[in-house]
Coordinates of C-alpha atoms and ligand atoms in Angstrom, one line a residue:
M1 CA -27.5 -15.0 -28.9
Q2 CA -28.9 -18.2 -27.3
N3 CA -26.5 -21.1 -26.8
T4 CA -28.3 -24.4 -27.2
S5 CA -25.6 -26.7 -25.7
T6 CA -25.3 -27.4 -22.0
I7 CA -21.7 -27.2 -20.7
V8 CA -19.9 -28.8 -17.8
A9 CA -16.5 -28.3 -16.1
L10 CA -14.7 -28.5 -12.9
A11 CA -14.7 -25.0 -11.4
T12 CA -12.1 -25.6 -8.7
P13 CA -8.5 -26.6 -9.1
P14 CA -8.0 -30.3 -9.8
G15 CA -6.5 -32.4 -7.1
V16 CA -7.1 -33.3 -3.5
A17 CA -9.3 -30.9 -1.6
G18 CA -12.1 -30.7 1.0
L19 CA -14.5 -29.9 -1.8
S20 CA -14.6 -29.6 -5.5
V21 CA -17.3 -27.8 -7.5
I22 CA -18.6 -28.9 -10.8
R23 CA -20.6 -26.4 -12.8
L24 CA -23.3 -27.3 -15.3
S25 CA -24.9 -24.5 -17.4
G26 CA -27.4 -24.4 -20.3
L27 CA -30.8 -25.2 -21.5
D28 CA -30.8 -28.9 -20.5
T29 CA -29.2 -28.4 -17.1
F30 CA -32.2 -29.7 -15.1
S31 CA -33.0 -32.6 -17.3
I32 CA -29.4 -33.8 -17.4
A33 CA -29.0 -33.3 -13.6
D34 CA -32.2 -35.2 -12.7
K35 CA -30.9 -38.3 -14.6
C36 CA -28.0 -38.7 -12.1
F37 CA -28.7 -36.7 -8.9
K38 CA -31.2 -38.1 -6.4
G39 CA -32.3 -35.9 -3.5
K40 CA -35.5 -35.4 -1.7
I41 CA -37.1 -33.6 -4.7
L42 CA -36.3 -33.5 -8.4
L43 CA -34.0 -30.6 -9.2
H44 CA -36.2 -29.3 -12.0
E45 CA -38.8 -28.7 -9.3
A46 CA -36.4 -26.9 -7.0
Q47 CA -36.5 -23.2 -6.5
S48 CA -33.6 -20.9 -7.6
H49 CA -30.9 -20.2 -5.0
T50 CA -31.6 -23.4 -2.9
I51 CA -29.2 -26.1 -2.0
H52 CA -30.1 -29.8 -2.1
Y53 CA -28.3 -32.8 -0.6
G54 CA -28.4 -36.2 -2.4
N55 CA -26.4 -38.8 -4.2
F56 CA -24.9 -38.7 -7.6
S57 CA -25.2 -42.0 -9.4
D58 CA -24.9 -43.6 -12.7
N59 CA -27.2 -46.6 -13.4
N60 CA -27.9 -47.0 -9.7
E61 CA -24.2 -47.1 -8.8
I62 CA -23.6 -44.3 -6.3
I63 CA -20.5 -42.2 -7.2
D64 CA -20.6 -39.6 -4.5
Y65 CA -22.8 -37.9 -1.9
C66 CA -23.0 -34.2 -2.8
T67 CA -24.9 -30.9 -2.8
A68 CA -26.6 -29.3 -5.8
S69 CA -26.9 -25.5 -5.8
I70 CA -29.6 -24.2 -8.0
F71 CA -29.4 -21.0 -10.0
R72 CA -32.3 -20.4 -12.4
S73 CA -32.0 -18.3 -15.5
P74 CA -31.5 -15.4 -15.7
N75 CA -30.3 -15.2 -12.1
S76 CA -27.1 -17.1 -12.5
Y77 CA -23.4 -16.4 -13.4
T78 CA -24.0 -17.3 -17.1
G79 CA -27.6 -16.0 -17.2
E80 CA -28.6 -19.6 -18.1
D81 CA -29.9 -22.4 -15.8
V82 CA -26.9 -23.4 -13.7
I83 CA -26.4 -26.2 -11.2
E84 CA -23.2 -26.3 -9.1
F85 CA -22.4 -29.7 -7.6
G86 CA -20.3 -29.6 -4.4
I87 CA -18.6 -32.9 -4.4
H88 CA -15.7 -34.5 -2.4
G89 CA -12.4 -33.2 -3.6
N90 CA -10.9 -36.1 -5.4
N91 CA -9.9 -35.7 -9.1
L92 CA -11.0 -39.2 -9.9
L93 CA -14.5 -38.5 -8.6
A94 CA -14.7 -35.2 -10.4
N95 CA -13.7 -36.8 -13.7
R96 CA -16.2 -39.6 -13.2
I97 CA -19.1 -37.2 -12.4
I98 CA -18.2 -35.0 -15.4
E99 CA -18.1 -38.1 -17.7
V100 CA -21.6 -39.1 -16.5
L101 CA -23.0 -35.6 -17.1
V102 CA -21.5 -35.7 -20.6
K103 CA -23.0 -39.1 -21.2
Y104 CA -26.4 -37.6 -20.4
G105 CA -26.0 -34.8 -22.9
A106 CA -23.6 -32.1 -21.5
Q107 CA -20.5 -30.9 -23.4
Y108 CA -17.1 -30.3 -22.0
A109 CA -16.7 -26.5 -21.5
M110 CA -14.0 -24.6 -23.4
P111 CA -11.7 -22.2 -21.4
G112 CA -13.7 -19.3 -20.1
E113 CA -16.9 -20.5 -21.7
F114 CA -19.0 -19.8 -18.6
T115 CA -17.8 -16.2 -18.5
K116 CA -18.2 -15.9 -22.3
R117 CA -21.9 -16.9 -21.9
A118 CA -22.2 -14.4 -19.1
F119 CA -21.0 -11.8 -21.5
L120 CA -23.1 -12.9 -24.5
N121 CA -26.2 -13.0 -22.2
G122 CA -25.5 -9.4 -21.1
K123 CA -24.7 -10.3 -17.5
I124 CA -21.3 -8.5 -17.6
N125 CA -19.5 -6.3 -20.1
L126 CA -16.1 -7.0 -21.7
N127 CA -14.3 -4.8 -19.2
Q128 CA -15.8 -6.9 -16.4
V129 CA -14.9 -10.1 -18.2
E130 CA -11.3 -8.9 -18.2
A131 CA -11.7 -8.1 -14.5
V132 CA -12.7 -11.7 -13.8
A133 CA -9.4 -12.9 -15.4
D134 CA -7.4 -10.4 -13.4
L135 CA -9.2 -11.3 -10.2
I136 CA -8.2 -14.9 -10.7
H137 CA -4.7 -14.3 -11.9
S138 CA -3.4 -11.3 -10.0
L139 CA -0.4 -12.0 -7.8
T140 CA -0.7 -8.9 -5.6
V141 CA -3.2 -7.7 -3.1
P142 CA -3.7 -4.3 -4.7
G143 CA -4.2 -6.1 -8.1
V144 CA -6.9 -8.3 -6.6
Q145 CA -8.6 -5.3 -5.0
T146 CA -8.6 -3.2 -8.1
A147 CA -9.9 -6.1 -10.3
A148 CA -12.7 -6.6 -7.8
K149 CA -13.6 -2.9 -8.1
Q150 CA -13.4 -3.2 -11.9
L151 CA -15.8 -6.2 -11.7
S152 CA -18.3 -4.1 -9.8
G153 CA -18.6 -1.9 -12.9
G154 CA -17.6 1.5 -11.5
F155 CA -15.1 2.1 -14.3
S156 CA -17.7 1.1 -16.9
V157 CA -20.0 3.8 -15.6
K158 CA -17.2 6.4 -15.8
L159 CA -16.4 5.3 -19.3
A160 CA -20.1 5.5 -20.3
E161 CA -20.3 9.0 -18.8
M162 CA -17.3 10.1 -20.9
R163 CA -18.8 8.6 -24.0
K164 CA -22.1 10.3 -23.4
K165 CA -20.4 13.7 -23.0
L166 CA -18.6 13.2 -26.3
L167 CA -21.7 12.1 -28.0
D168 CA -23.5 15.2 -26.8
I169 CA -20.8 17.4 -28.2
A170 CA -20.9 15.6 -31.6
A171 CA -24.7 15.9 -31.7
L172 CA -24.6 19.6 -30.9
L173 CA -22.0 20.2 -33.5
E174 CA -24.2 18.4 -36.1
L175 CA -27.3 20.3 -34.9
E176 CA -25.5 23.6 -35.4
L177 CA -24.8 22.5 -39.0
D178 CA -28.6 22.5 -39.6
F179 CA -28.8 26.1 -38.5
S180 CA -25.6 27.1 -40.3
E181 CA -27.4 29.8 -42.3
E182 CA -28.2 31.5 -39.0
D183 CA -24.7 31.4 -37.7
L184 CA -25.8 29.8 -34.5
E185 CA -23.3 28.6 -31.9
L186 CA -25.1 26.2 -29.6
I187 CA -22.2 25.7 -27.2
P188 CA -19.2 28.0 -27.1
R189 CA -16.1 26.7 -28.9
K190 CA -14.0 27.0 -25.7
R191 CA -16.4 24.6 -23.9
I192 CA -16.2 22.0 -26.6
E193 CA -12.4 22.4 -26.6
S194 CA -12.1 21.9 -22.9
Q195 CA -14.3 18.8 -23.0
I196 CA -12.2 17.3 -25.7
I197 CA -9.1 18.0 -23.7
E198 CA -10.7 16.4 -20.7
A199 CA -11.4 13.3 -22.7
I200 CA -7.9 13.2 -24.0
S201 CA -6.4 13.4 -20.5
F202 CA -8.9 10.7 -19.4
C203 CA -7.4 8.4 -22.1
E204 CA -3.8 9.5 -21.3
K205 CA -4.1 8.8 -17.6
L206 CA -5.4 5.3 -18.3
I207 CA -2.7 4.6 -20.9
N208 CA -0.1 5.7 -18.5
S209 CA -1.4 3.3 -15.9
Y210 CA -0.6 0.3 -18.0
S211 CA 2.8 -0.5 -16.5
A212 CA 1.4 0.0 -13.0
S213 CA -1.4 -2.4 -13.9
E214 CA 1.1 -5.0 -15.0
I215 CA 3.0 -4.6 -11.7
M216 CA -0.3 -5.1 -9.9
R217 CA -1.0 -8.2 -11.9
N218 CA 2.4 -9.8 -11.8
G219 CA 4.4 -8.1 -9.0
Y220 CA 7.5 -6.0 -9.4
F221 CA 10.5 -7.1 -11.4
V222 CA 14.1 -6.2 -10.5
G223 CA 17.2 -7.0 -12.6
I224 CA 20.7 -6.9 -11.2
A225 CA 23.4 -5.7 -13.6
G226 CA 27.1 -4.9 -13.2
F227 CA 30.7 -5.8 -14.1
P228 CA 31.9 -9.3 -13.4
N229 CA 32.7 -10.1 -9.8
S230 CA 30.8 -7.1 -8.4
G231 CA 28.9 -9.5 -6.3
K232 CA 25.6 -9.8 -8.2
S233 CA 25.1 -13.5 -7.5
T234 CA 26.0 -13.0 -3.9
L235 CA 23.4 -10.2 -3.6
F236 CA 20.8 -12.3 -5.4
N237 CA 21.3 -15.1 -2.9
A238 CA 21.2 -12.7 0.0
I239 CA 17.9 -11.2 -1.2
I240 CA 16.1 -14.4 -1.8
G241 CA 17.6 -15.9 1.4
R242 CA 19.1 -19.0 0.0
K243 CA 22.1 -20.2 -2.0
R244 CA 20.7 -20.4 -5.4
A245 CA 23.3 -18.9 -7.7
I246 CA 27.0 -20.0 -8.0
V247 CA 29.3 -17.5 -6.4
S248 CA 33.1 -17.5 -7.1
H249 CA 36.1 -15.2 -7.2
L250 CA 36.5 -16.0 -10.9
E251 CA 35.1 -13.3 -13.3
G252 CA 32.3 -14.5 -15.7
T253 CA 30.8 -17.1 -13.4
T254 CA 27.1 -16.4 -14.2
R255 CA 26.1 -17.2 -17.7
D256 CA 22.4 -18.0 -17.7
Y257 CA 20.2 -15.6 -15.8
L258 CA 18.4 -16.8 -12.7
E259 CA 15.1 -15.5 -11.4
D260 CA 13.5 -15.9 -8.0
K261 CA 10.8 -14.2 -5.9
F262 CA 10.8 -12.6 -2.5
Y263 CA 8.0 -11.1 -0.6
F264 CA 8.1 -7.8 1.2
S265 CA 5.0 -6.9 3.3
G266 CA 3.2 -9.5 1.2
F267 CA 4.2 -7.9 -2.1
P268 CA 5.8 -10.3 -4.6
I269 CA 9.0 -9.0 -6.1
T270 CA 10.9 -11.0 -8.7
I271 CA 14.6 -10.6 -8.8
A272 CA 17.0 -11.7 -11.6
D273 CA 20.8 -12.3 -11.4
T274 CA 22.6 -11.8 -14.7
A275 CA 26.0 -12.3 -16.3
G276 CA 28.6 -9.8 -15.6
L277 CA 29.0 -7.2 -18.4
R278 CA 32.4 -7.0 -20.1
E279 CA 34.2 -7.4 -23.5
T280 CA 34.8 -11.0 -24.0
T281 CA 35.6 -13.6 -26.7
N282 CA 34.2 -16.5 -24.8
E283 CA 31.2 -17.7 -26.8
I284 CA 29.1 -18.9 -23.9
E285 CA 29.7 -15.7 -22.0
I286 CA 28.7 -13.6 -25.0
E287 CA 25.4 -15.5 -25.1
G288 CA 25.0 -14.8 -21.4
I289 CA 25.6 -11.1 -22.0
K290 CA 22.9 -11.1 -24.7
L291 CA 20.5 -12.5 -22.2
V292 CA 21.1 -9.6 -19.9
D293 CA 19.4 -7.3 -22.3
S294 CA 16.2 -9.4 -22.3
V295 CA 16.2 -9.3 -18.5
L296 CA 16.8 -5.6 -18.2
E297 CA 14.3 -4.8 -20.9
Q298 CA 11.5 -6.2 -18.7
S299 CA 12.8 -4.9 -15.4
N300 CA 10.8 -2.2 -13.5
L301 CA 13.9 -1.5 -11.5
I302 CA 17.6 -2.1 -12.4
I303 CA 20.3 -2.3 -9.7
V304 CA 23.7 -1.5 -11.1
L305 CA 26.0 -3.1 -8.6
N306 CA 29.4 -1.6 -8.1
D307 CA 32.4 -3.2 -6.3
I308 CA 33.4 -0.3 -4.1
T309 CA 36.9 -1.6 -3.6
K310 CA 37.5 -0.7 -7.2
G311 CA 36.4 2.9 -6.6
I312 CA 33.0 4.5 -6.0
D313 CA 32.7 5.6 -9.6
Y314 CA 34.1 2.4 -11.1
S315 CA 30.7 1.4 -12.7
I316 CA 29.3 4.9 -13.2
S317 CA 29.7 4.9 -17.0
L318 CA 27.8 1.6 -17.1
F319 CA 25.2 3.1 -14.9
D320 CA 24.8 6.0 -17.3
R321 CA 24.6 3.7 -20.3
I322 CA 21.9 1.5 -18.7
K323 CA 19.9 4.6 -17.7
D324 CA 19.9 5.8 -21.3
K325 CA 19.1 2.4 -22.8
Y326 CA 16.3 1.4 -20.4
A327 CA 14.7 4.8 -20.0
H328 CA 11.4 3.3 -19.0
S329 CA 12.9 1.6 -15.9
K330 CA 14.2 3.0 -12.6
V331 CA 17.9 2.5 -12.4
I332 CA 19.8 2.7 -9.0
Y333 CA 23.5 2.6 -8.2
I334 CA 24.5 0.4 -5.3
Q335 CA 27.9 0.0 -3.7
N336 CA 28.8 -3.6 -2.7
K337 CA 31.6 -5.0 -0.6
A338 CA 31.2 -2.2 1.9
D339 CA 32.7 -4.5 4.6
L340 CA 36.1 -4.0 2.9
I341 CA 36.1 -0.2 3.4
P342 CA 36.8 0.7 7.0
N343 CA 34.2 3.0 8.8
L344 CA 31.8 3.1 5.8
P345 CA 28.3 3.5 7.2
I346 CA 26.0 0.6 6.0
N347 CA 22.6 1.5 4.4
E348 CA 20.6 0.6 1.3
F349 CA 23.3 2.2 -0.9
N350 CA 26.3 0.8 0.8
I351 CA 25.9 -2.9 1.3
S352 CA 27.8 -6.1 2.0
S353 CA 26.1 -8.9 0.2
K354 CA 28.5 -11.4 1.6
N355 CA 27.9 -10.4 5.2
D356 CA 24.2 -9.7 4.8
L357 CA 24.6 -6.0 5.7
G358 CA 22.2 -3.4 4.3
I359 CA 20.2 -6.2 2.6
D360 CA 17.0 -5.5 4.6
E361 CA 17.3 -1.8 3.9
L362 CA 17.8 -2.5 0.2
Q363 CA 14.7 -4.8 0.2
K364 CA 12.6 -2.1 1.8
Y365 CA 13.9 0.5 -0.6
I366 CA 12.9 -1.7 -3.6
Y367 CA 9.5 -2.3 -2.0
N368 CA 9.0 1.4 -1.7
F369 CA 9.7 1.8 -5.4
A370 CA 7.2 -1.0 -6.1
V371 CA 4.5 0.6 -4.0
N372 CA 5.1 4.1 -5.4
S373 CA 4.9 2.8 -8.9
I374 CA 1.3 1.6 -8.4
D375 CA 0.2 4.6 -6.5
G376 CA -3.0 6.2 -7.9
V377 CA -4.3 3.2 -9.8
S378 CA -7.5 2.0 -8.1
D379 CA -10.3 1.8 -10.7
I380 CA -9.1 -0.6 -13.3
L381 CA -6.2 -2.8 -14.3
I382 CA -5.4 -1.6 -17.9
N383 CA -4.3 -4.3 -20.3
K384 CA -2.7 -4.3 -23.8
R385 CA -6.1 -4.5 -25.6
Q386 CA -7.5 -1.5 -23.8
T387 CA -4.3 0.5 -24.1
N388 CA -4.4 0.1 -27.9
L389 CA -8.1 1.2 -28.0
L390 CA -7.3 4.2 -25.7
M391 CA -4.4 5.2 -27.9
N392 CA -6.7 5.1 -31.0
A393 CA -9.4 7.0 -29.2
K394 CA -6.9 9.6 -28.1
E395 CA -5.6 10.0 -31.7
A396 CA -9.1 10.6 -33.0
L397 CA -9.8 13.2 -30.3
N398 CA -6.5 14.9 -31.1
I399 CA -7.6 15.2 -34.7
A400 CA -11.0 16.6 -33.6
L401 CA -9.2 19.1 -31.4
E402 CA -6.9 20.2 -34.2
G403 CA -10.0 20.5 -36.5
L404 CA -11.8 22.6 -33.9
R405 CA -8.8 24.9 -33.5
N406 CA -8.5 25.3 -37.2
Q407 CA -12.2 26.0 -37.6
F408 CA -12.9 23.0 -39.7
E409 CA -16.5 22.2 -40.7
N410 CA -18.6 20.9 -37.7
E411 CA -19.3 17.8 -39.6
I412 CA -15.7 16.8 -39.9
I413 CA -15.0 17.4 -36.2
A414 CA -18.1 15.4 -35.2
I415 CA -16.9 12.4 -37.3
D416 CA -13.7 12.2 -35.3
I417 CA -15.5 12.6 -32.0
R418 CA -17.9 9.8 -33.0
K419 CA -15.0 7.7 -34.0
A420 CA -13.5 8.1 -30.5
V421 CA -16.8 7.2 -28.9
K422 CA -17.0 4.0 -30.9
I423 CA -13.5 3.0 -30.0
L424 CA -14.1 3.7 -26.3
G425 CA -17.2 1.5 -26.6
E426 CA -15.1 -1.4 -27.6
I427 CA -13.5 -1.4 -24.1
T428 CA -16.8 -2.5 -22.6
G429 CA -17.8 -4.5 -25.6
E430 CA -20.5 -2.3 -27.1
S431 CA -19.1 -3.6 -30.3
W432 CA -16.9 -6.8 -30.6
N433 CA -15.9 -9.6 -32.9
E434 CA -15.0 -13.2 -32.5
E435 CA -11.3 -12.5 -32.7
V436 CA -11.5 -10.1 -29.8
L437 CA -13.4 -12.6 -27.7
E438 CA -11.0 -15.4 -28.6
H439 CA -8.1 -13.2 -27.5
I440 CA -9.7 -12.4 -24.2
F441 CA -10.9 -15.9 -23.3
S442 CA -7.5 -17.4 -24.2
R443 CA -6.4 -16.2 -20.8
F444 CA -9.1 -18.1 -19.0
C445 CA -9.0 -21.5 -17.5
I446 CA -11.5 -24.2 -18.0
G447 CA -14.4 -24.0 -15.5
K448 CA -14.4 -20.2 -15.3
Ligands
LIG1 N1 34.1 -9.0 0.9 C1 33.1 -9.2 0.1 N2 33.2 -10.0 -0.9 C2 32.1 -10.2 -1.7 C3 30.9 -9.5 -1.4 N3 30.0 -9.8 -2.4 C4 30.6 -10.7 -3.2 N4 31.9 -10.9 -2.8 C5 32.9 -11.8 -3.4 O1 33.1 -11.4 -4.7 C6 33.3 -12.5 -5.6 C7 32.4 -12.4 -6.7 O2 31.1 -12.6 -6.3 P1 29.9 -13.1 -7.3 O3 28.6 -13.0 -6.5 O4 30.2 -14.4 -7.9 O5 30.0 -11.9 -8.3 P2 29.2 -11.7 -9.7 O6 29.0 -10.3 -9.9 O7 28.0 -12.6 -9.7 O8 30.2 -12.3 -10.8 P3 29.9 -12.8 -12.3 O9 28.9 -13.8 -12.2 O10 31.2 -13.4 -12.7 O11 29.5 -11.6 -13.1 C8 33.2 -13.7 -4.7 O12 34.4 -14.1 -4.3 C9 32.3 -13.2 -3.5 O13 32.5 -14.0 -2.3 C10 30.8 -8.6 -0.3 O14 29.8 -7.9 0.0 N5 32.0 -8.5 0.4
LIG2 MG1 27.4 -14.1 -10.9

């Protein structure tokens, strides 16, 4: 699919900077650029992968002195002719230069349009497109590293291998059908079975890595829950290292929930303080308690904070309820106000939020949970779209496996295997539609 328009956008963040980069891509890149960039030679005569210094002007008025980097089709990010102007980092300059390029025939790029063109021109597959988005947006170092690996295409190769294996099985099953009179078994049933099982567990492993992938993208999320006055807000303030939440001896102080981030060994962890849980008739407090649910629902780890002066087991029934209700989260039981119990050793489980005792230990403990939760994910950051596809592929494979075990006709089994192959192909974009592309590119920013 050949795009006829030439698009332009700022590729770097807007604002004051040492440099900004403006990207121009499309059929008319050189003719447009030569109307406003004057260097030693005309850019349409310049070789690919060369950089040229000159001035950018409009009607003889010089707007900036800049560089022009040349990438000729097909050896560019989009696969089209591309010029990247390295200009001085002032938003006013960038806007002016883009306006001039538009005046000479370029169009403003849509979000992700450069990457979309790269995909449509076969430079990268869909799975790599998604890696680009993750590479830009990931908040954690392991997230960035994994996205970079995914971009290099290693996972796509693994996926292609799995699809090929399945296609081979389907083809052999169909071939057998042609010789059915002769009762020929081209591959033993046990082997087919084990290959289907292998493919199912391949899908399962990836599906299960979804929540770890989300943590690698966005960091770890911790919710603090407990009865009123257990010291949740005091703990929240101690962990983030500043007085953000109101603390008071009155029960039911916190209503809205508060969120903030702290970093441990460079890993971002978001922590949320919530309203104390109790039976109440106060309308505002009831609303606050409802909000707790939305916080705990999205928490990777929930701290149930107990006021130890009321007894070690005072919040244990709450702890059990929370564990049951949020079964997908880790839930830990922490004793607060340990300073009020003589001779109690301080550690990550027995803390004093008010006196900052055991807080470092608790932070480290949370960090270890975070790191363990992403252990083993290194090839790809799975997203919702891929998870859905993998679940559908797994379902088709399970049906094929069932058919095989029940000695269904080869033809029927092969249909389900081919179905799984087709679905797996959608991950890399062997087949796609506009809706899928729109969904993917909605996450992109302009200029990427
Ligand atoms: N001695 C002692 N007092 C504490 C400690 N943590 C909190 N407190 C006190 O306990 C009271 C309640 O603290 P908050 O942090 O407001 O409790 P909360 O759980 O947020 O309460 P709600 O928002 O009402 O649910 C305040 O008077 C705090 O000073 C602690 O570790 N030791
Ligand atoms: Mg509070």
